[in-house]
PDB file of C-alpha atoms in Angstrom:
ATOM      1  CA  UNK O 189     149.288 105.423 116.477  1.00  0.00           C
ATOM      2  CA  UNK O 190     145.837 105.944 114.969  1.00  0.00           C
ATOM      3  CA  UNK O 191     145.054 109.654 114.453  1.00  0.00           C
ATOM      4  CA  UNK O 192     142.217 111.759 112.982  1.00  0.00           C
ATOM      5  CA  UNK O 193     143.077 115.308 112.218  1.00  0.00           C
ATOM      6  CA  UNK O 194     140.340 117.805 111.325  1.00  0.00           C
ATOM      7  CA  UNK O 195     140.805 121.261 109.799  1.00  0.00           C
ATOM      8  CA  UNK O 196     140.008 124.020 110.219  1.00  0.00           C
ATOM      9  CA  UNK O 197     139.638 124.024 114.023  1.00  0.00           C
ATOM     10  CA  UNK O 198     137.010 126.805 113.692  1.00  0.00           C
ATOM     11  CA  UNK O 199     135.278 128.508 110.781  1.00  0.00           C
ATOM     12  CA  UNK O 200     132.976 131.422 110.451  1.00  0.00           C
ATOM     13  CA  UNK O 201     130.883 131.953 107.391  1.00  0.00           C
ATOM     14  CA  UNK O 202     127.875 133.962 106.331  1.00  0.00           C
ATOM     15  CA  UNK O 203     124.435 132.369 106.072  1.00  0.00           C
ATOM     16  CA  UNK O 204     123.768 131.060 102.544  1.00  0.00           C
ATOM     17  CA  UNK O 205     127.408 130.411 101.733  1.00  0.00           C
ATOM     18  CA  UNK O 206     128.970 126.988 101.194  1.00  0.00           C
ATOM     19  CA  UNK O 207     131.865 125.416 103.192  1.00  0.00           C
ATOM     20  CA  UNK O 208     134.043 122.398 103.248  1.00  0.00           C
ATOM     21  CA  UNK O 209     135.448 120.719 106.341  1.00  0.00           C
ATOM     22  CA  UNK O 210     138.500 118.425 106.082  1.00  0.00           C
ATOM     23  CA  UNK O 211     139.370 115.170 107.914  1.00  0.00           C
ATOM     24  CA  UNK O 212     142.740 113.333 107.449  1.00  0.00           C
ATOM     25  CA  UNK O 213     143.250 109.993 109.186  1.00  0.00           C
ATOM     26  CA  UNK O 214     145.977 107.430 109.761  1.00  0.00           C
ATOM     27  CA  UNK O 215     143.718 104.751 111.082  1.00  0.00           C
ATOM     28  CA  UNK O 216     144.674 101.277 109.900  1.00  0.00           C
ATOM     29  CA  UNK O 217     142.993  98.969 109.130  1.00  0.00           C
ATOM     30  CA  UNK O 218     140.032 100.999 107.901  1.00  0.00           C
ATOM     31  CA  UNK O 219     136.470  99.945 108.289  1.00  0.00           C
ATOM     32  CA  UNK O 220     134.363 103.033 107.900  1.00  0.00           C
ATOM     33  CA  UNK O 221     134.255 106.867 108.485  1.00  0.00           C
ATOM     34  CA  UNK O 222     131.381 108.728 110.023  1.00  0.00           C
ATOM     35  CA  UNK O 223     130.577 112.459 110.342  1.00  0.00           C
ATOM     36  CA  UNK O 224     128.670 113.646 113.375  1.00  0.00           C
ATOM     37  CA  UNK O 225     127.101 117.000 114.084  1.00  0.00           C
ATOM     38  CA  UNK O 226     127.190 118.126 117.662  1.00  0.00           C
ATOM     39  CA  UNK O 227     125.087 121.123 118.665  1.00  0.00           C
ATOM     40  CA  UNK O 228     126.173 123.101 121.791  1.00  0.00           C
ATOM     41  CA  UNK O 229     125.012 121.299 124.903  1.00  0.00           C
ATOM     42  CA  UNK O 230     123.720 118.239 122.997  1.00  0.00           C
ATOM     43  CA  UNK O 231     125.091 114.801 122.034  1.00  0.00           C
ATOM     44  CA  UNK O 232     126.589 114.025 118.630  1.00  0.00           C
ATOM     45  CA  UNK O 233     124.159 113.093 115.780  1.00  0.00           C
ATOM     46  CA  UNK O 234     125.242 111.029 112.997  1.00  0.00           C
ATOM     47  CA  UNK O 235     125.164 112.614 109.492  1.00  0.00           C
ATOM     48  CA  UNK O 236     126.783 110.121 107.166  1.00  0.00           C
ATOM     49  CA  UNK O 237     128.755 106.904 107.244  1.00  0.00           C
ATOM     50  CA  UNK O 238     130.976 105.668 104.439  1.00  0.00           C
ATOM     51  CA  UNK O 239     132.775 102.414 103.949  1.00  0.00           C
ATOM     52  CA  UNK O 240     135.962 101.777 101.924  1.00  0.00           C
ATOM     53  CA  UNK O 241     134.126 101.400  98.639  1.00  0.00           C
ATOM     54  CA  UNK O 242     131.954 104.525  98.877  1.00  0.00           C
ATOM     55  CA  UNK O 243     133.287 107.737  97.486  1.00  0.00           C
ATOM     56  CA  UNK O 244     130.440 110.154  98.372  1.00  0.00           C
ATOM     57  CA  UNK O 245     127.250 110.195 100.415  1.00  0.00           C
ATOM     58  CA  UNK O 246     124.710 112.940 100.924  1.00  0.00           C
ATOM     59  CA  UNK O 247     122.305 113.832 103.572  1.00  0.00           C
ATOM     60  CA  UNK O 248     120.252 116.815 102.539  1.00  0.00           C
ATOM     61  CA  UNK O 249     122.584 119.747 102.308  1.00  0.00           C
ATOM     62  CA  UNK O 250     125.429 117.730 103.665  1.00  0.00           C
ATOM     63  CA  UNK O 251     127.762 115.818 101.353  1.00  0.00           C
ATOM     64  CA  UNK O 252     130.600 113.769 102.504  1.00  0.00           C
ATOM     65  CA  UNK O 253     133.424 112.395 100.366  1.00  0.00           C
ATOM     66  CA  UNK O 254     136.027 109.779 101.015  1.00  0.00           C
ATOM     67  CA  UNK O 255     139.378 109.110  99.270  1.00  0.00           C
ATOM     68  CA  UNK O 256     140.602 105.902 100.931  1.00  0.00           C
ATOM     69  CA  UNK O 257     143.868 106.040  98.955  1.00  0.00           C
ATOM     70  CA  UNK O 258     144.903 109.378 100.389  1.00  0.00           C
ATOM     71  CA  UNK O 259     143.038 108.792 103.631  1.00  0.00           C
ATOM     72  CA  UNK O 260     141.107 112.013 103.324  1.00  0.00           C
ATOM     73  CA  UNK O 261     137.455 112.884 103.792  1.00  0.00           C
ATOM     74  CA  UNK O 262     135.578 116.104 103.453  1.00  0.00           C
ATOM     75  CA  UNK O 263     132.175 117.330 104.558  1.00  0.00           C
ATOM     76  CA  UNK O 264     130.580 119.909 102.296  1.00  0.00           C
ATOM     77  CA  UNK O 265     127.693 122.065 103.479  1.00  0.00           C
ATOM     78  CA  UNK O 266     125.624 123.735 100.849  1.00  0.00           C
ATOM     79  CA  UNK O 267     123.673 126.967 101.318  1.00  0.00           C
ATOM     80  CA  UNK O 268     124.392 127.161 105.026  1.00  0.00           C
ATOM     81  CA  UNK O 269     121.745 127.980 107.542  1.00  0.00           C
ATOM     82  CA  UNK O 270     121.987 129.362 111.107  1.00  0.00           C
ATOM     83  CA  UNK O 271     121.031 125.938 112.444  1.00  0.00           C
ATOM     84  CA  UNK O 272     124.260 124.582 110.922  1.00  0.00           C
ATOM     85  CA  UNK O 273     126.251 126.295 113.657  1.00  0.00           C
ATOM     86  CA  UNK O 274     127.739 123.336 115.544  1.00  0.00           C
ATOM     87  CA  UNK O 275     130.860 121.219 115.953  1.00  0.00           C
ATOM     88  CA  UNK O 276     131.397 118.621 113.236  1.00  0.00           C
ATOM     89  CA  UNK O 277     133.219 115.458 114.301  1.00  0.00           C
ATOM     90  CA  UNK O 278     134.901 112.987 112.032  1.00  0.00           C
ATOM     91  CA  UNK O 279     135.273 109.394 113.431  1.00  0.00           C
ATOM     92  CA  UNK O 280     137.211 106.660 111.837  1.00  0.00           C
ATOM     93  CA  UNK O 281     136.585 102.972 112.639  1.00  0.00           C
ATOM     94  CA  UNK O 282     139.342 100.426 112.328  1.00  0.00           C
ATOM     95  CA  UNK O 283     137.382  97.635 114.077  1.00  0.00           C
ATOM     96  CA  UNK O 284     137.430  96.441 117.633  1.00  0.00           C
ATOM     97  CA  UNK O 285     136.673  98.159 120.901  1.00  0.00           C
ATOM     98  CA  UNK O 286     139.635 100.421 120.658  1.00  0.00           C
ATOM     99  CA  UNK O 287     139.310 100.839 116.952  1.00  0.00           C
ATOM    100  CA  UNK O 288     137.198 104.055 116.959  1.00  0.00           C
ATOM    101  CA  UNK O 289     139.259 107.195 116.673  1.00  0.00           C
ATOM    102  CA  UNK O 290     137.585 110.527 117.075  1.00  0.00           C
ATOM    103  CA  UNK O 291     138.707 113.804 115.623  1.00  0.00           C
ATOM    104  CA  UNK O 292     138.636 116.958 117.847  1.00  0.00           C
ATOM    105  CA  UNK O 293     136.063 118.524 115.638  1.00  0.00           C
ATOM    106  CA  UNK O 294     135.565 121.650 113.581  1.00  0.00           C
ATOM    107  CA  UNK O 295     133.544 124.407 115.214  1.00  0.00           C
ATOM    108  CA  UNK O 296     131.377 126.060 112.622  1.00  0.00           C
ATOM    109  CA  UNK O 297     129.595 129.386 113.163  1.00  0.00           C
ATOM    110  CA  UNK O 298     127.061 130.626 110.632  1.00  0.00           C
ATOM    111  CA  UNK O 299     126.468 134.429 110.868  1.00  0.00           C
ATOM    112  CA  UNK O 300     123.309 136.117 109.575  1.00  0.00           C
TER     113      UNK O 300
ATOM    114  CA  UNK X 252     110.492 108.791 121.309  1.00  0.00           C
ATOM    115  CA  UNK X 253     113.165 109.376 123.938  1.00  0.00           C
ATOM    116  CA  UNK X 254     116.081 107.562 122.443  1.00  0.00           C
ATOM    117  CA  UNK X 255     119.022 107.767 124.898  1.00  0.00           C
ATOM    118  CA  UNK X 256     118.265 109.519 128.210  1.00  0.00           C
ATOM    119  CA  UNK X 257     120.993 110.571 130.623  1.00  0.00           C
ATOM    120  CA  UNK X 258     120.407 111.437 134.338  1.00  0.00           C
ATOM    121  CA  UNK X 259     121.418 113.854 135.879  1.00  0.00           C
ATOM    122  CA  UNK X 260     122.258 116.587 133.355  1.00  0.00           C
ATOM    123  CA  UNK X 261     124.501 118.468 135.721  1.00  0.00           C
ATOM    124  CA  UNK X 262     126.261 117.611 138.906  1.00  0.00           C
ATOM    125  CA  UNK X 263     128.962 119.114 141.189  1.00  0.00           C
ATOM    126  CA  UNK X 264     130.818 116.845 143.480  1.00  0.00           C
ATOM    127  CA  UNK X 265     133.556 117.207 146.086  1.00  0.00           C
ATOM    128  CA  UNK X 266     136.735 115.313 145.741  1.00  0.00           C
ATOM    129  CA  UNK X 267     136.300 111.824 147.224  1.00  0.00           C
ATOM    130  CA  UNK X 268     132.529 111.653 146.909  1.00  0.00           C
ATOM    131  CA  UNK X 269     130.866 108.945 144.841  1.00  0.00           C
ATOM    132  CA  UNK X 270     127.988 109.000 142.428  1.00  0.00           C
ATOM    133  CA  UNK X 271     126.328 107.036 139.656  1.00  0.00           C
ATOM    134  CA  UNK X 272     125.348 108.372 136.235  1.00  0.00           C
ATOM    135  CA  UNK X 273     122.387 106.597 134.621  1.00  0.00           C
ATOM    136  CA  UNK X 274     121.808 106.021 130.969  1.00  0.00           C
ATOM    137  CA  UNK X 275     118.503 104.544 129.675  1.00  0.00           C
ATOM    138  CA  UNK X 276     117.663 103.677 126.063  1.00  0.00           C
ATOM    139  CA  UNK X 277     114.242 102.675 124.734  1.00  0.00           C
ATOM    140  CA  UNK X 278     115.333 101.309 121.325  1.00  0.00           C
ATOM    141  CA  UNK X 279     116.100  97.764 122.465  1.00  0.00           C
ATOM    142  CA  UNK X 280     119.730  98.289 121.474  1.00  0.00           C
ATOM    143  CA  UNK X 281     122.241  95.579 122.389  1.00  0.00           C
ATOM    144  CA  UNK X 282     125.374  97.711 122.569  1.00  0.00           C
ATOM    145  CA  UNK X 283     125.896 100.661 124.914  1.00  0.00           C
ATOM    146  CA  UNK X 284     128.910 102.884 125.587  1.00  0.00           C
ATOM    147  CA  UNK X 285     130.132 105.526 127.975  1.00  0.00           C
ATOM    148  CA  UNK X 286     132.425 108.352 126.660  1.00  0.00           C
ATOM    149  CA  UNK X 287     133.962 111.362 128.134  1.00  0.00           C
ATOM    150  CA  UNK X 288     134.509 114.611 126.213  1.00  0.00           C
ATOM    151  CA  UNK X 289     137.142 117.110 127.349  1.00  0.00           C
ATOM    152  CA  UNK X 290     138.046 120.495 125.742  1.00  0.00           C
ATOM    153  CA  UNK X 291     140.502 120.141 122.933  1.00  0.00           C
ATOM    154  CA  UNK X 292     140.240 116.319 122.882  1.00  0.00           C
ATOM    155  CA  UNK X 293     138.052 113.909 120.923  1.00  0.00           C
ATOM    156  CA  UNK X 294     135.552 111.626 122.620  1.00  0.00           C
ATOM    157  CA  UNK X 295     137.225 108.782 124.556  1.00  0.00           C
ATOM    158  CA  UNK X 296     135.675 105.443 125.410  1.00  0.00           C
ATOM    159  CA  UNK X 297     135.480 104.644 129.081  1.00  0.00           C
ATOM    160  CA  UNK X 298     133.545 101.394 129.145  1.00  0.00           C
ATOM    161  CA  UNK X 299     131.074  99.544 126.902  1.00  0.00           C
ATOM    162  CA  UNK X 300     128.642  96.745 126.890  1.00  0.00           C
ATOM    163  CA  UNK X 301     127.766  94.230 124.164  1.00  0.00           C
ATOM    164  CA  UNK X 302     124.657  92.966 125.931  1.00  0.00           C
ATOM    165  CA  UNK X 303     122.752  92.600 129.227  1.00  0.00           C
ATOM    166  CA  UNK X 304     125.111  91.367 131.945  1.00  0.00           C
ATOM    167  CA  UNK X 305     128.310  92.154 130.056  1.00  0.00           C
ATOM    168  CA  UNK X 306     130.778  95.008 130.399  1.00  0.00           C
ATOM    169  CA  UNK X 307     134.255  95.750 129.043  1.00  0.00           C
ATOM    170  CA  UNK X 308     136.975  98.382 129.385  1.00  0.00           C
ATOM    171  CA  UNK X 309     137.555 101.056 126.822  1.00  0.00           C
ATOM    172  CA  UNK X 310     140.409 103.434 126.379  1.00  0.00           C
ATOM    173  CA  UNK X 311     140.243 105.254 129.754  1.00  0.00           C
ATOM    174  CA  UNK X 312     138.561 103.036 132.270  1.00  0.00           C
ATOM    175  CA  UNK X 313     140.513 103.884 135.448  1.00  0.00           C
ATOM    176  CA  UNK X 314     138.454 105.364 138.252  1.00  0.00           C
ATOM    177  CA  UNK X 315     135.206 104.267 136.766  1.00  0.00           C
ATOM    178  CA  UNK X 316     132.955 101.173 137.100  1.00  0.00           C
ATOM    179  CA  UNK X 317     129.874 100.157 135.083  1.00  0.00           C
ATOM    180  CA  UNK X 318     126.997  97.791 135.305  1.00  0.00           C
ATOM    181  CA  UNK X 319     124.357  96.455 132.838  1.00  0.00           C
ATOM    182  CA  UNK X 320     121.817  94.630 134.876  1.00  0.00           C
ATOM    183  CA  UNK X 321     118.998  95.359 132.508  1.00  0.00           C
ATOM    184  CA  UNK X 322     119.313  95.734 128.669  1.00  0.00           C
ATOM    185  CA  UNK X 323     117.909  99.267 128.621  1.00  0.00           C
ATOM    186  CA  UNK X 324     120.168 100.655 131.390  1.00  0.00           C
ATOM    187  CA  UNK X 325     123.889 101.274 131.571  1.00  0.00           C
ATOM    188  CA  UNK X 326     125.193 102.818 134.755  1.00  0.00           C
ATOM    189  CA  UNK X 327     128.620 104.560 135.201  1.00  0.00           C
ATOM    190  CA  UNK X 328     129.946 104.836 138.695  1.00  0.00           C
ATOM    191  CA  UNK X 329     132.610 106.985 140.208  1.00  0.00           C
ATOM    192  CA  UNK X 330     133.626 105.479 143.584  1.00  0.00           C
ATOM    193  CA  UNK X 331     135.953 108.325 144.696  1.00  0.00           C
ATOM    194  CA  UNK X 332     135.725 111.338 142.454  1.00  0.00           C
ATOM    195  CA  UNK X 333     138.846 113.224 141.502  1.00  0.00           C
ATOM    196  CA  UNK X 334     139.225 116.652 139.741  1.00  0.00           C
ATOM    197  CA  UNK X 335     140.678 114.872 136.727  1.00  0.00           C
ATOM    198  CA  UNK X 336     137.232 113.370 136.128  1.00  0.00           C
ATOM    199  CA  UNK X 337     135.602 116.741 135.596  1.00  0.00           C
ATOM    200  CA  UNK X 338     134.184 116.330 132.114  1.00  0.00           C
ATOM    201  CA  UNK X 339     131.082 115.946 130.057  1.00  0.00           C
ATOM    202  CA  UNK X 340     129.999 112.256 129.948  1.00  0.00           C
ATOM    203  CA  UNK X 341     128.005 110.863 127.076  1.00  0.00           C
ATOM    204  CA  UNK X 342     126.165 107.607 126.798  1.00  0.00           C
ATOM    205  CA  UNK X 343     125.504 106.051 123.435  1.00  0.00           C
ATOM    206  CA  UNK X 344     123.861 102.970 122.031  1.00  0.00           C
ATOM    207  CA  UNK X 345     123.848 100.918 118.857  1.00  0.00           C
ATOM    208  CA  UNK X 346     121.909  98.025 117.383  1.00  0.00           C
ATOM    209  CA  UNK X 347     123.790  96.966 114.255  1.00  0.00           C
ATOM    210  CA  UNK X 348     127.484  97.803 114.741  1.00  0.00           C
ATOM    211  CA  UNK X 349     129.268  96.644 117.802  1.00  0.00           C
ATOM    212  CA  UNK X 350     131.911  99.300 117.597  1.00  0.00           C
ATOM    213  CA  UNK X 351     129.844 102.296 116.245  1.00  0.00           C
ATOM    214  CA  UNK X 352     127.573 104.267 118.477  1.00  0.00           C
ATOM    215  CA  UNK X 353     124.466 105.261 116.606  1.00  0.00           C
ATOM    216  CA  UNK X 354     122.600 107.341 119.124  1.00  0.00           C
ATOM    217  CA  UNK X 355     123.991 109.610 121.826  1.00  0.00           C
ATOM    218  CA  UNK X 356     122.335 111.066 124.913  1.00  0.00           C
ATOM    219  CA  UNK X 357     122.740 114.786 125.639  1.00  0.00           C
ATOM    220  CA  UNK X 358     125.386 114.328 128.203  1.00  0.00           C
ATOM    221  CA  UNK X 359     126.031 114.801 131.896  1.00  0.00           C
ATOM    222  CA  UNK X 360     128.184 117.779 132.865  1.00  0.00           C
ATOM    223  CA  UNK X 361     130.177 116.793 135.949  1.00  0.00           C
ATOM    224  CA  UNK X 362     132.413 119.104 138.000  1.00  0.00           C
ATOM    225  CA  UNK X 363     134.730 117.754 140.674  1.00  0.00           C
ATOM    226  CA  UNK X 364     135.868 120.403 143.154  1.00  0.00           C
TER     227      UNK X 364
END
């Protein structure tokens, strides 16, 4: 069964600090991996998307990495801001209508 | 620049009542999706559409029906609401990737009593 596991479930850090969120998947075949940010009470917003051949992709202070061999991805947030407080969802696509597997998300809280 | 708009934002229903959730997108996207999001679970696909006049079942379609009479609108119907359908419903659309939602609405929070 295809699975996407995210860790930690929740994380609290101080404003200005860096953090890294993890995503491990067992989806096969693999098409691409996307990270979403979901603010409380809002819909998910896409941050990055990576295919098999991409190792890293950045979007401002967000940098995602992908190791397709170990089936792991990480999302690194640099110099965190209060507005980074949100849930971060990892989604892996294996192709097909039922080929999208969503992780449960990491709930990140940035404290002043 | 509205993107994906969902109506209503909140609704409380009694068991057995029916209702329709409306999703409208102004980006001329071909693909549209309905998901539900429950505490402790990832988003799950209910139904999707790959173009005007087409619909298909997703992972959890039971108890729901959909229609896509116009390209910009995707309707999700509950014919006889059940407490298990209490959830947050998200509509999404995509232009380039049939299986990857690009833009999400802000959700409809539905409670079934």
